[in-house]
PDB file of C-alpha atoms in Angstrom:
ATOM      1  CA  MET A 483       0.000   0.000   0.000  1.00  0.00           C
ATOM      2  CA  ALA A 484       2.999   2.299   0.498  1.00  0.00           C
ATOM      3  CA  SER A 485       3.624   4.811  -2.256  1.00  0.00           C
ATOM      4  CA  THR A 486       5.015   8.186  -3.165  1.00  0.00           C
ATOM      5  CA  VAL A 487       2.937  11.118  -4.406  1.00  0.00           C
ATOM      6  CA  TYR A 488       5.281  13.727  -5.857  1.00  0.00           C
ATOM      7  CA  VAL A 489       4.541  17.368  -5.172  1.00  0.00           C
ATOM      8  CA  GLU A 490       3.996  17.931  -8.915  1.00  0.00           C
ATOM      9  CA  ASP A 491       1.175  15.368  -8.877  1.00  0.00           C
ATOM     10  CA  MET A 492      -0.613  16.720  -5.819  1.00  0.00           C
ATOM     11  CA  SER A 493      -3.768  18.759  -5.713  1.00  0.00           C
ATOM     12  CA  VAL A 494      -5.615  20.390  -2.841  1.00  0.00           C
ATOM     13  CA  GLY A 495      -8.193  17.963  -1.455  1.00  0.00           C
ATOM     14  CA  MET A 496      -6.223  14.821  -2.290  1.00  0.00           C
ATOM     15  CA  SER A 497      -6.350  12.480   0.692  1.00  0.00           C
ATOM     16  CA  ARG A 498      -5.235   9.128   2.054  1.00  0.00           C
ATOM     17  CA  SER A 499      -6.396   7.132   5.089  1.00  0.00           C
ATOM     18  CA  ARG A 500      -5.262   4.232   7.229  1.00  0.00           C
ATOM     19  CA  GLU A 501      -7.267   2.234   9.740  1.00  0.00           C
ATOM     20  CA  ARG A 502      -5.953   0.388  12.736  1.00  0.00           C
ATOM     21  CA  LEU A 503      -7.517  -1.591  15.532  1.00  0.00           C
ATOM     22  CA  ILE A 504      -6.039  -0.356  18.800  1.00  0.00           C
ATOM     23  CA  SER A 505      -5.837  -3.228  21.235  1.00  0.00           C
ATOM     24  CA  GLU A 506      -4.089  -3.561  24.589  1.00  0.00           C
ATOM     25  CA  ALA A 507      -1.108  -4.919  22.622  1.00  0.00           C
ATOM     26  CA  GLU A 508      -0.632  -1.617  20.737  1.00  0.00           C
ATOM     27  CA  ILE A 509      -0.971   0.344  23.985  1.00  0.00           C
ATOM     28  CA  ALA A 510       1.626  -1.874  25.684  1.00  0.00           C
ATOM     29  CA  LEU A 511       3.983  -1.420  22.740  1.00  0.00           C
ATOM     30  CA  PHE A 512       3.542   2.336  22.777  1.00  0.00           C
ATOM     31  CA  GLY A 513       4.229   2.367  26.521  1.00  0.00           C
ATOM     32  CA  GLU A 514       7.457   0.527  25.861  1.00  0.00           C
ATOM     33  CA  VAL A 515       8.650   2.712  22.995  1.00  0.00           C
ATOM     34  CA  SER A 516       7.695   6.043  24.596  1.00  0.00           C
ATOM     35  CA  GLY A 517       8.504   5.183  28.210  1.00  0.00           C
ATOM     36  CA  ASP A 518       5.031   6.417  29.171  1.00  0.00           C
ATOM     37  CA  ARG A 519       3.576   3.959  31.684  1.00  0.00           C
ATOM     38  CA  ASN A 520       0.941   6.302  33.099  1.00  0.00           C
ATOM     39  CA  PRO A 521      -1.641   4.042  34.814  1.00  0.00           C
ATOM     40  CA  VAL A 522      -4.532   5.605  32.873  1.00  0.00           C
ATOM     41  CA  HIS A 523      -3.192   3.514  29.955  1.00  0.00           C
ATOM     42  CA  PHE A 524      -2.553   0.289  31.864  1.00  0.00           C
ATOM     43  CA  ASP A 525      -4.378   0.026  35.202  1.00  0.00           C
ATOM     44  CA  GLU A 526      -8.109  -0.600  34.766  1.00  0.00           C
ATOM     45  CA  ALA A 527      -8.891   0.065  38.449  1.00  0.00           C
ATOM     46  CA  TYR A 528      -7.020   3.392  38.419  1.00  0.00           C
ATOM     47  CA  ALA A 529      -8.442   4.381  35.033  1.00  0.00           C
ATOM     48  CA  ALA A 530     -12.002   3.640  36.166  1.00  0.00           C
ATOM     49  CA  GLY A 531     -11.670   6.474  38.683  1.00  0.00           C
ATOM     50  CA  THR A 532     -10.631   9.072  36.093  1.00  0.00           C
ATOM     51  CA  MET A 533     -12.851  11.226  33.885  1.00  0.00           C
ATOM     52  CA  PHE A 534     -12.414   8.595  31.164  1.00  0.00           C
ATOM     53  CA  GLY A 535     -13.984   5.810  33.223  1.00  0.00           C
ATOM     54  CA  GLY A 536     -11.538   3.229  31.906  1.00  0.00           C
ATOM     55  CA  VAL A 537      -8.245   2.593  30.185  1.00  0.00           C
ATOM     56  CA  ILE A 538      -7.430   4.811  27.205  1.00  0.00           C
ATOM     57  CA  ALA A 539      -4.666   4.731  24.605  1.00  0.00           C
ATOM     58  CA  HIS A 540      -1.855   7.295  24.652  1.00  0.00           C
ATOM     59  CA  GLY A 541      -2.918  10.380  22.672  1.00  0.00           C
ATOM     60  CA  MET A 542       0.359  10.340  20.815  1.00  0.00           C
ATOM     61  CA  LEU A 543      -0.368   6.837  19.516  1.00  0.00           C
ATOM     62  CA  ALA A 544      -2.958   8.461  17.256  1.00  0.00           C
ATOM     63  CA  GLY A 545      -0.280  11.016  16.357  1.00  0.00           C
ATOM     64  CA  ALA A 546       2.023   8.169  15.389  1.00  0.00           C
ATOM     65  CA  MET A 547      -0.651   6.772  13.083  1.00  0.00           C
ATOM     66  CA  ILE A 548      -0.978  10.151  11.347  1.00  0.00           C
ATOM     67  CA  SER A 549       2.786  10.231  10.825  1.00  0.00           C
ATOM     68  CA  ALA A 550       2.522   6.777   9.238  1.00  0.00           C
ATOM     69  CA  VAL A 551      -0.016   7.967   6.635  1.00  0.00           C
ATOM     70  CA  LEU A 552       2.273  10.889   5.803  1.00  0.00           C
ATOM     71  CA  GLY A 553       5.422   8.768   5.621  1.00  0.00           C
ATOM     72  CA  GLU A 554       3.901   5.814   3.803  1.00  0.00           C
ATOM     73  CA  ASP A 555       1.061   7.104   1.635  1.00  0.00           C
ATOM     74  CA  LEU A 556       0.805  10.894   1.171  1.00  0.00           C
ATOM     75  CA  PRO A 557       3.326  12.215   0.318  1.00  0.00           C
ATOM     76  CA  GLY A 558       4.841   8.803   1.183  1.00  0.00           C
ATOM     77  CA  HIS A 559       8.445   7.730   0.825  1.00  0.00           C
ATOM     78  CA  GLY A 560      10.782  10.690   0.473  1.00  0.00           C
ATOM     79  CA  THR A 561       8.729  12.936   2.766  1.00  0.00           C
ATOM     80  CA  VAL A 562      10.623  15.150   5.207  1.00  0.00           C
ATOM     81  CA  TYR A 563       8.489  15.861   8.267  1.00  0.00           C
ATOM     82  CA  LEU A 564       8.734  19.533   9.252  1.00  0.00           C
ATOM     83  CA  GLY A 565       5.965  20.041  11.757  1.00  0.00           C
ATOM     84  CA  GLN A 566       2.736  18.776  13.258  1.00  0.00           C
ATOM     85  CA  THR A 567      -0.034  20.230  15.380  1.00  0.00           C
ATOM     86  CA  LEU A 568      -2.362  17.900  17.267  1.00  0.00           C
ATOM     87  CA  LYS A 569      -5.523  18.539  19.267  1.00  0.00           C
ATOM     88  CA  PHE A 570      -6.711  15.613  21.324  1.00  0.00           C
ATOM     89  CA  ARG A 571     -10.513  15.739  21.139  1.00  0.00           C
ATOM     90  CA  GLY A 572     -11.545  12.456  22.697  1.00  0.00           C
ATOM     91  CA  PRO A 573     -10.242   9.172  24.049  1.00  0.00           C
ATOM     92  CA  VAL A 574      -9.266   6.054  22.107  1.00  0.00           C
ATOM     93  CA  ARG A 575     -10.122   2.891  24.031  1.00  0.00           C
ATOM     94  CA  PRO A 576      -8.848  -0.669  23.602  1.00  0.00           C
ATOM     95  CA  GLY A 577     -10.904  -2.266  20.840  1.00  0.00           C
ATOM     96  CA  ASP A 578     -11.495   0.995  18.967  1.00  0.00           C
ATOM     97  CA  VAL A 579     -10.742   1.150  15.256  1.00  0.00           C
ATOM     98  CA  VAL A 580      -9.002   4.459  14.539  1.00  0.00           C
ATOM     99  CA  ARG A 581      -9.175   5.844  11.020  1.00  0.00           C
ATOM    100  CA  SER A 582      -6.559   8.507  10.276  1.00  0.00           C
ATOM    101  CA  THR A 583      -6.937  10.697   7.209  1.00  0.00           C
ATOM    102  CA  VAL A 584      -4.598  13.331   5.802  1.00  0.00           C
ATOM    103  CA  THR A 585      -5.818  15.789   3.166  1.00  0.00           C
ATOM    104  CA  VAL A 586      -3.710  18.200   1.142  1.00  0.00           C
ATOM    105  CA  ALA A 587      -4.634  21.759   2.198  1.00  0.00           C
ATOM    106  CA  GLU A 588      -1.885  23.926   0.684  1.00  0.00           C
ATOM    107  CA  ILE A 589       0.897  23.366  -1.826  1.00  0.00           C
ATOM    108  CA  ASN A 590       3.954  25.572  -2.299  1.00  0.00           C
ATOM    109  CA  LEU A 591       5.417  24.017  -5.425  1.00  0.00           C
ATOM    110  CA  ALA A 592       8.552  26.187  -5.521  1.00  0.00           C
ATOM    111  CA  LYS A 593       9.503  25.261  -1.959  1.00  0.00           C
ATOM    112  CA  ARG A 594       7.933  21.773  -2.113  1.00  0.00           C
ATOM    113  CA  ARG A 595       6.285  22.630   1.145  1.00  0.00           C
ATOM    114  CA  VAL A 596       2.875  20.993   1.650  1.00  0.00           C
ATOM    115  CA  THR A 597       0.360  21.492   4.443  1.00  0.00           C
ATOM    116  CA  LEU A 598      -2.057  18.666   5.157  1.00  0.00           C
ATOM    117  CA  ASP A 599      -5.135  18.615   7.397  1.00  0.00           C
ATOM    118  CA  CYS A 600      -5.074  15.556   9.631  1.00  0.00           C
ATOM    119  CA  VAL A 601      -7.989  13.918  11.404  1.00  0.00           C
ATOM    120  CA  SER A 602      -8.417  10.671  13.288  1.00  0.00           C
ATOM    121  CA  VAL A 603     -11.858   9.296  14.039  1.00  0.00           C
ATOM    122  CA  VAL A 604     -13.410   6.395  15.920  1.00  0.00           C
ATOM    123  CA  GLY A 605     -16.724   5.875  14.166  1.00  0.00           C
ATOM    124  CA  ASP A 606     -18.209   9.378  13.884  1.00  0.00           C
ATOM    125  CA  GLN A 607     -16.200  10.763  16.793  1.00  0.00           C
ATOM    126  CA  VAL A 608     -13.145  12.920  16.086  1.00  0.00           C
ATOM    127  CA  VAL A 609     -10.399  11.852  18.485  1.00  0.00           C
ATOM    128  CA  VAL A 610      -7.462  13.850  17.090  1.00  0.00           C
ATOM    129  CA  GLU A 611      -7.169  16.659  14.587  1.00  0.00           C
ATOM    130  CA  GLY A 612      -4.382  18.910  13.462  1.00  0.00           C
ATOM    131  CA  GLN A 613      -2.148  19.966  10.637  1.00  0.00           C
ATOM    132  CA  ALA A 614       1.099  18.601   9.228  1.00  0.00           C
ATOM    133  CA  THR A 615       3.786  20.486   7.322  1.00  0.00           C
ATOM    134  CA  VAL A 616       6.140  18.462   5.138  1.00  0.00           C
ATOM    135  CA  LEU A 617       8.753  18.813   2.462  1.00  0.00           C
ATOM    136  CA  ALA A 618       7.294  16.613  -0.286  1.00  0.00           C
ATOM    137  CA  PRO A 619       9.332  14.494  -2.688  1.00  0.00           C
ATOM    138  CA  SER A 620       9.694  15.937  -6.159  1.00  0.00           C
ATOM    139  CA  ARG A 621      10.089  14.391  -9.600  1.00  0.00           C
ATOM    140  CA  ALA A 622      13.185  16.607  -9.859  1.00  0.00           C
ATOM    141  CA  GLY A 623      14.730  14.772  -6.880  1.00  0.00           C
ATOM    142  CA  THR A 624      13.949  16.081  -3.422  1.00  0.00           C
ATOM    143  CA  GLU A 625      17.171  15.011  -1.853  1.00  0.00           C
ATOM    144  CA  LYS A 626      19.574  16.901  -4.087  1.00  0.00           C
ATOM    145  CA  VAL A 627      17.685  20.162  -3.898  1.00  0.00           C
ATOM    146  CA  ALA A 628      17.032  19.857  -0.177  1.00  0.00           C
ATOM    147  CA  ARG A 629      20.680  19.109   0.429  1.00  0.00           C
ATOM    148  CA  ALA A 630      21.703  22.202  -1.523  1.00  0.00           C
ATOM    149  CA  ALA A 631      19.186  24.421   0.308  1.00  0.00           C
TER     150      ALA A 631
ATOM    151  CA  MET B 218      10.670   8.513  38.872  1.00  0.00           C
ATOM    152  CA  ALA B 219       6.994   8.990  37.957  1.00  0.00           C
ATOM    153  CA  SER B 220       5.142  11.630  39.944  1.00  0.00           C
ATOM    154  CA  THR B 221       2.303  14.122  39.959  1.00  0.00           C
ATOM    155  CA  VAL B 222       2.755  17.890  40.174  1.00  0.00           C
ATOM    156  CA  TYR B 223      -0.609  19.455  40.983  1.00  0.00           C
ATOM    157  CA  VAL B 224      -1.543  22.685  39.254  1.00  0.00           C
ATOM    158  CA  GLU B 225      -1.554  24.479  42.627  1.00  0.00           C
ATOM    159  CA  ASP B 226       2.097  23.550  43.136  1.00  0.00           C
ATOM    160  CA  MET B 227       3.304  24.640  39.698  1.00  0.00           C
ATOM    161  CA  SER B 228       5.197  27.756  38.803  1.00  0.00           C
ATOM    162  CA  VAL B 229       6.320  29.158  35.484  1.00  0.00           C
ATOM    163  CA  GLY B 230       9.802  27.865  34.662  1.00  0.00           C
ATOM    164  CA  MET B 231       9.413  24.542  36.501  1.00  0.00           C
ATOM    165  CA  SER B 232      10.772  21.772  34.282  1.00  0.00           C
ATOM    166  CA  ARG B 233      11.385  18.051  34.011  1.00  0.00           C
ATOM    167  CA  SER B 234      13.518  16.013  31.580  1.00  0.00           C
ATOM    168  CA  ARG B 235      13.963  12.456  30.434  1.00  0.00           C
ATOM    169  CA  GLU B 236      16.798  10.947  28.465  1.00  0.00           C
ATOM    170  CA  ARG B 237      16.672   7.944  26.211  1.00  0.00           C
ATOM    171  CA  LEU B 238      19.136   6.169  23.988  1.00  0.00           C
ATOM    172  CA  ILE B 239      17.491   5.629  20.606  1.00  0.00           C
ATOM    173  CA  SER B 240      18.771   2.418  19.097  1.00  0.00           C
ATOM    174  CA  GLU B 241      17.596   0.414  16.113  1.00  0.00           C
ATOM    175  CA  ALA B 242      15.411  -1.527  18.567  1.00  0.00           C
ATOM    176  CA  GLU B 243      13.367   1.599  19.477  1.00  0.00           C
ATOM    177  CA  ILE B 244      13.021   2.490  15.782  1.00  0.00           C
ATOM    178  CA  ALA B 245      11.820  -1.040  14.960  1.00  0.00           C
ATOM    179  CA  LEU B 246       9.319  -0.885  17.820  1.00  0.00           C
ATOM    180  CA  PHE B 247       8.029   2.501  16.681  1.00  0.00           C
ATOM    181  CA  GLY B 248       7.655   1.148  13.152  1.00  0.00           C
ATOM    182  CA  GLU B 249       5.565  -1.674  14.513  1.00  0.00           C
ATOM    183  CA  VAL B 250       3.315   0.454  16.726  1.00  0.00           C
ATOM    184  CA  SER B 251       2.796   3.262  14.184  1.00  0.00           C
ATOM    185  CA  GLY B 252       2.679   1.153  11.035  1.00  0.00           C
ATOM    186  CA  ASP B 253       5.304   3.468   9.517  1.00  0.00           C
ATOM    187  CA  ARG B 254       7.881   1.336   7.715  1.00  0.00           C
ATOM    188  CA  ASN B 255       9.280   4.091   5.524  1.00  0.00           C
ATOM    189  CA  PRO B 256      12.712   2.860   4.333  1.00  0.00           C
ATOM    190  CA  VAL B 257      14.447   6.036   5.560  1.00  0.00           C
ATOM    191  CA  HIS B 258      13.998   4.489   9.014  1.00  0.00           C
ATOM    192  CA  PHE B 259      15.000   0.927   8.150  1.00  0.00           C
ATOM    193  CA  ASP B 260      16.965   0.580   4.912  1.00  0.00           C
ATOM    194  CA  GLU B 261      20.549   1.831   5.238  1.00  0.00           C
ATOM    195  CA  ALA B 262      21.200   1.710   1.478  1.00  0.00           C
ATOM    196  CA  TYR B 263      18.033   3.700   0.691  1.00  0.00           C
ATOM    197  CA  ALA B 264      18.634   6.138   3.561  1.00  0.00           C
ATOM    198  CA  ALA B 265      22.226   6.773   2.453  1.00  0.00           C
ATOM    199  CA  GLY B 266      20.817   8.318  -0.751  1.00  0.00           C
ATOM    200  CA  THR B 267      18.547  10.794   1.064  1.00  0.00           C
ATOM    201  CA  MET B 268      19.412  14.234   2.425  1.00  0.00           C
ATOM    202  CA  PHE B 269      20.000  12.581   5.805  1.00  0.00           C
ATOM    203  CA  GLY B 270      22.805  10.341   4.507  1.00  0.00           C
ATOM    204  CA  GLY B 271      21.698   7.424   6.658  1.00  0.00           C
ATOM    205  CA  VAL B 272      18.924   5.895   8.720  1.00  0.00           C
ATOM    206  CA  ILE B 273      16.993   8.266  11.011  1.00  0.00           C
ATOM    207  CA  ALA B 274      14.387   7.695  13.691  1.00  0.00           C
ATOM    208  CA  HIS B 275      10.737   8.584  13.121  1.00  0.00           C
ATOM    209  CA  GLY B 276      10.181  12.242  14.082  1.00  0.00           C
ATOM    210  CA  MET B 277       7.141  11.260  16.082  1.00  0.00           C
ATOM    211  CA  LEU B 278       9.285   8.979  18.257  1.00  0.00           C
ATOM    212  CA  ALA B 279      10.685  12.163  19.798  1.00  0.00           C
ATOM    213  CA  GLY B 280       7.095  13.377  20.114  1.00  0.00           C
ATOM    214  CA  ALA B 281       6.254  10.205  22.002  1.00  0.00           C
ATOM    215  CA  MET B 282       9.114  10.874  24.423  1.00  0.00           C
ATOM    216  CA  ILE B 283       7.762  14.376  25.119  1.00  0.00           C
ATOM    217  CA  SER B 284       4.345  12.918  25.855  1.00  0.00           C
ATOM    218  CA  ALA B 285       6.012  10.551  28.324  1.00  0.00           C
ATOM    219  CA  VAL B 286       7.572  13.423  30.301  1.00  0.00           C
ATOM    220  CA  LEU B 287       4.162  15.115  30.434  1.00  0.00           C
ATOM    221  CA  GLY B 288       2.284  11.946  31.417  1.00  0.00           C
ATOM    222  CA  GLU B 289       4.833  10.645  33.885  1.00  0.00           C
ATOM    223  CA  ASP B 290       6.640  13.627  35.392  1.00  0.00           C
ATOM    224  CA  LEU B 291       5.158  17.089  34.760  1.00  0.00           C
ATOM    225  CA  PRO B 292       2.252  17.320  35.381  1.00  0.00           C
ATOM    226  CA  GLY B 293       2.487  13.486  35.613  1.00  0.00           C
ATOM    227  CA  HIS B 294      -0.267  11.068  36.485  1.00  0.00           C
ATOM    228  CA  GLY B 295      -3.706  12.625  36.163  1.00  0.00           C
ATOM    229  CA  THR B 296      -2.717  14.809  33.201  1.00  0.00           C
ATOM    230  CA  VAL B 297      -5.243  15.154  30.374  1.00  0.00           C
ATOM    231  CA  TYR B 298      -3.446  15.850  27.097  1.00  0.00           C
ATOM    232  CA  LEU B 299      -5.241  18.566  25.141  1.00  0.00           C
ATOM    233  CA  GLY B 300      -2.833  19.526  22.398  1.00  0.00           C
ATOM    234  CA  GLN B 301       0.718  19.484  21.100  1.00  0.00           C
ATOM    235  CA  THR B 302       2.680  21.348  18.485  1.00  0.00           C
ATOM    236  CA  LEU B 303       5.936  19.892  17.167  1.00  0.00           C
ATOM    237  CA  LYS B 304       8.584  21.280  14.853  1.00  0.00           C
ATOM    238  CA  PHE B 305      11.109  18.760  13.635  1.00  0.00           C
ATOM    239  CA  ARG B 306      14.425  20.621  13.515  1.00  0.00           C
ATOM    240  CA  GLY B 307      16.904  17.845  12.893  1.00  0.00           C
ATOM    241  CA  PRO B 308      17.315  14.110  12.603  1.00  0.00           C
ATOM    242  CA  VAL B 309      17.713  11.575  15.409  1.00  0.00           C
ATOM    243  CA  ARG B 310      20.038   8.732  14.412  1.00  0.00           C
ATOM    244  CA  PRO B 311      20.464   5.260  15.901  1.00  0.00           C
ATOM    245  CA  GLY B 312      22.819   5.600  18.870  1.00  0.00           C
ATOM    246  CA  ASP B 313      21.763   9.178  19.696  1.00  0.00           C
ATOM    247  CA  VAL B 314      20.766  10.021  23.259  1.00  0.00           C
ATOM    248  CA  VAL B 315      17.679  12.245  23.128  1.00  0.00           C
ATOM    249  CA  ARG B 316      16.984  14.496  26.107  1.00  0.00           C
ATOM    250  CA  SER B 317      13.396  15.781  26.216  1.00  0.00           C
ATOM    251  CA  THR B 318      12.546  18.686  28.509  1.00  0.00           C
ATOM    252  CA  VAL B 319       9.179  20.270  29.276  1.00  0.00           C
ATOM    253  CA  THR B 320       8.998  23.647  31.024  1.00  0.00           C
ATOM    254  CA  VAL B 321       5.891  25.326  32.424  1.00  0.00           C
ATOM    255  CA  ALA B 322       5.186  28.445  30.344  1.00  0.00           C
ATOM    256  CA  GLU B 323       1.655  29.485  31.359  1.00  0.00           C
ATOM    257  CA  ILE B 324      -0.756  28.465  34.122  1.00  0.00           C
ATOM    258  CA  ASN B 325      -4.495  29.112  34.137  1.00  0.00           C
ATOM    259  CA  LEU B 326      -5.326  28.010  37.672  1.00  0.00           C
ATOM    260  CA  ALA B 327      -9.109  28.463  37.349  1.00  0.00           C
ATOM    261  CA  LYS B 328      -9.291  26.231  34.273  1.00  0.00           C
ATOM    262  CA  ARG B 329      -6.324  24.028  35.306  1.00  0.00           C
ATOM    263  CA  ARG B 330      -4.998  24.581  31.846  1.00  0.00           C
ATOM    264  CA  VAL B 331      -1.202  24.592  31.601  1.00  0.00           C
ATOM    265  CA  THR B 332       1.013  25.349  28.609  1.00  0.00           C
ATOM    266  CA  LEU B 333       4.493  23.832  28.543  1.00  0.00           C
ATOM    267  CA  ASP B 334       7.397  24.535  26.221  1.00  0.00           C
ATOM    268  CA  CYS B 335       8.874  21.280  24.956  1.00  0.00           C
ATOM    269  CA  VAL B 336      12.312  20.706  23.517  1.00  0.00           C
ATOM    270  CA  SER B 337      14.285  17.600  22.606  1.00  0.00           C
ATOM    271  CA  VAL B 338      18.018  17.774  22.033  1.00  0.00           C
ATOM    272  CA  VAL B 339      20.828  15.479  20.947  1.00  0.00           C
ATOM    273  CA  GLY B 340      23.900  17.018  22.559  1.00  0.00           C
ATOM    274  CA  ASP B 341      23.626  20.732  21.740  1.00  0.00           C
ATOM    275  CA  GLN B 342      21.431  20.173  18.681  1.00  0.00           C
ATOM    276  CA  VAL B 343      17.689  20.842  18.970  1.00  0.00           C
ATOM    277  CA  VAL B 344      15.881  18.027  17.162  1.00  0.00           C
ATOM    278  CA  VAL B 345      12.270  18.799  18.137  1.00  0.00           C
ATOM    279  CA  GLU B 346      10.587  21.758  19.759  1.00  0.00           C
ATOM    280  CA  GLY B 347       7.012  22.727  20.391  1.00  0.00           C
ATOM    281  CA  GLN B 348       4.349  23.435  22.942  1.00  0.00           C
ATOM    282  CA  ALA B 349       1.978  21.219  24.904  1.00  0.00           C
ATOM    283  CA  THR B 350      -1.389  22.142  26.372  1.00  0.00           C
ATOM    284  CA  VAL B 351      -2.731  19.996  29.190  1.00  0.00           C
ATOM    285  CA  LEU B 352      -5.413  19.874  31.840  1.00  0.00           C
ATOM    286  CA  ALA B 353      -3.309  19.426  34.975  1.00  0.00           C
ATOM    287  CA  PRO B 354      -4.337  17.400  38.010  1.00  0.00           C
ATOM    288  CA  SER B 355      -5.555  19.441  40.944  1.00  0.00           C
ATOM    289  CA  ARG B 356      -5.458  18.919  44.686  1.00  0.00           C
ATOM    290  CA  ALA B 357      -9.233  19.477  44.523  1.00  0.00           C
ATOM    291  CA  GLY B 358      -9.569  16.406  42.271  1.00  0.00           C
ATOM    292  CA  THR B 359      -9.219  16.935  38.559  1.00  0.00           C
ATOM    293  CA  GLU B 360     -11.461  14.132  37.516  1.00  0.00           C
ATOM    294  CA  LYS B 361     -14.624  15.268  39.289  1.00  0.00           C
ATOM    295  CA  VAL B 362     -14.394  18.834  38.084  1.00  0.00           C
ATOM    296  CA  ALA B 363     -13.430  17.845  34.583  1.00  0.00           C
ATOM    297  CA  ARG B 364     -16.311  15.404  34.413  1.00  0.00           C
ATOM    298  CA  ALA B 365     -18.748  18.121  35.507  1.00  0.00           C
ATOM    299  CA  ALA B 366     -17.382  20.640  32.993  1.00  0.00           C
TER     300      ALA B 366
END
């Protein structure tokens, strides 16, 4: 499914999505890789007493999924990640299927700089939204020009 | 090392840091949990031909480390993550030690809303910087008030 969309082939509104079932296994893995072992992600008894009423996934796990759509699908391989904003709108719980979508919002062809709107949903509920800024790969060869910049 | 700093006990300039050695193992784990298997993170021959000249870690791995400092140390357990901005300033390579620091920038005691400046460095080089917004735990009991809000 991985691909590259060159900046020359992009248009505003173009989008790509990925879906992922978030289970306790993904949450455990994210705890390991981040070092974040906050009990709201792991301890059902503790989490039951919080405003969430149960265990939730790390917010940044949804952020990681957005970065995967950018790095794998749109723009895909060759993308240089410049920036990301994220607003955490609601919890992701074990068993939720998160769908992350990135949509091209602005293209600066000369600078190869692309802004993409990012949203992650569970069903109809927005759980994360934000905006990504990337240096997109170019048919002219991103690496050489970026290196010279 | 995990702790909770209640909003009532915070002051502007208070900070906490975590350090982590990023090896190929962390990058592999992040690839698994995010679904991002972009070859710039895994394929030395491919990565050598990019502007980075070799394999780099996922940018969002440094983002995950920042979220760990917030969730574990400052404010720590009881934190509700509202938002994050990230600017990726430079690459993290296998073998780099990343130090992530969050510093209290603004406190809204009535709303329990705290803004923290976030920076990750490798030696003297800033690799990621940004700002986090959180709902901090309160001595009055964050969960009850937040639930009623």
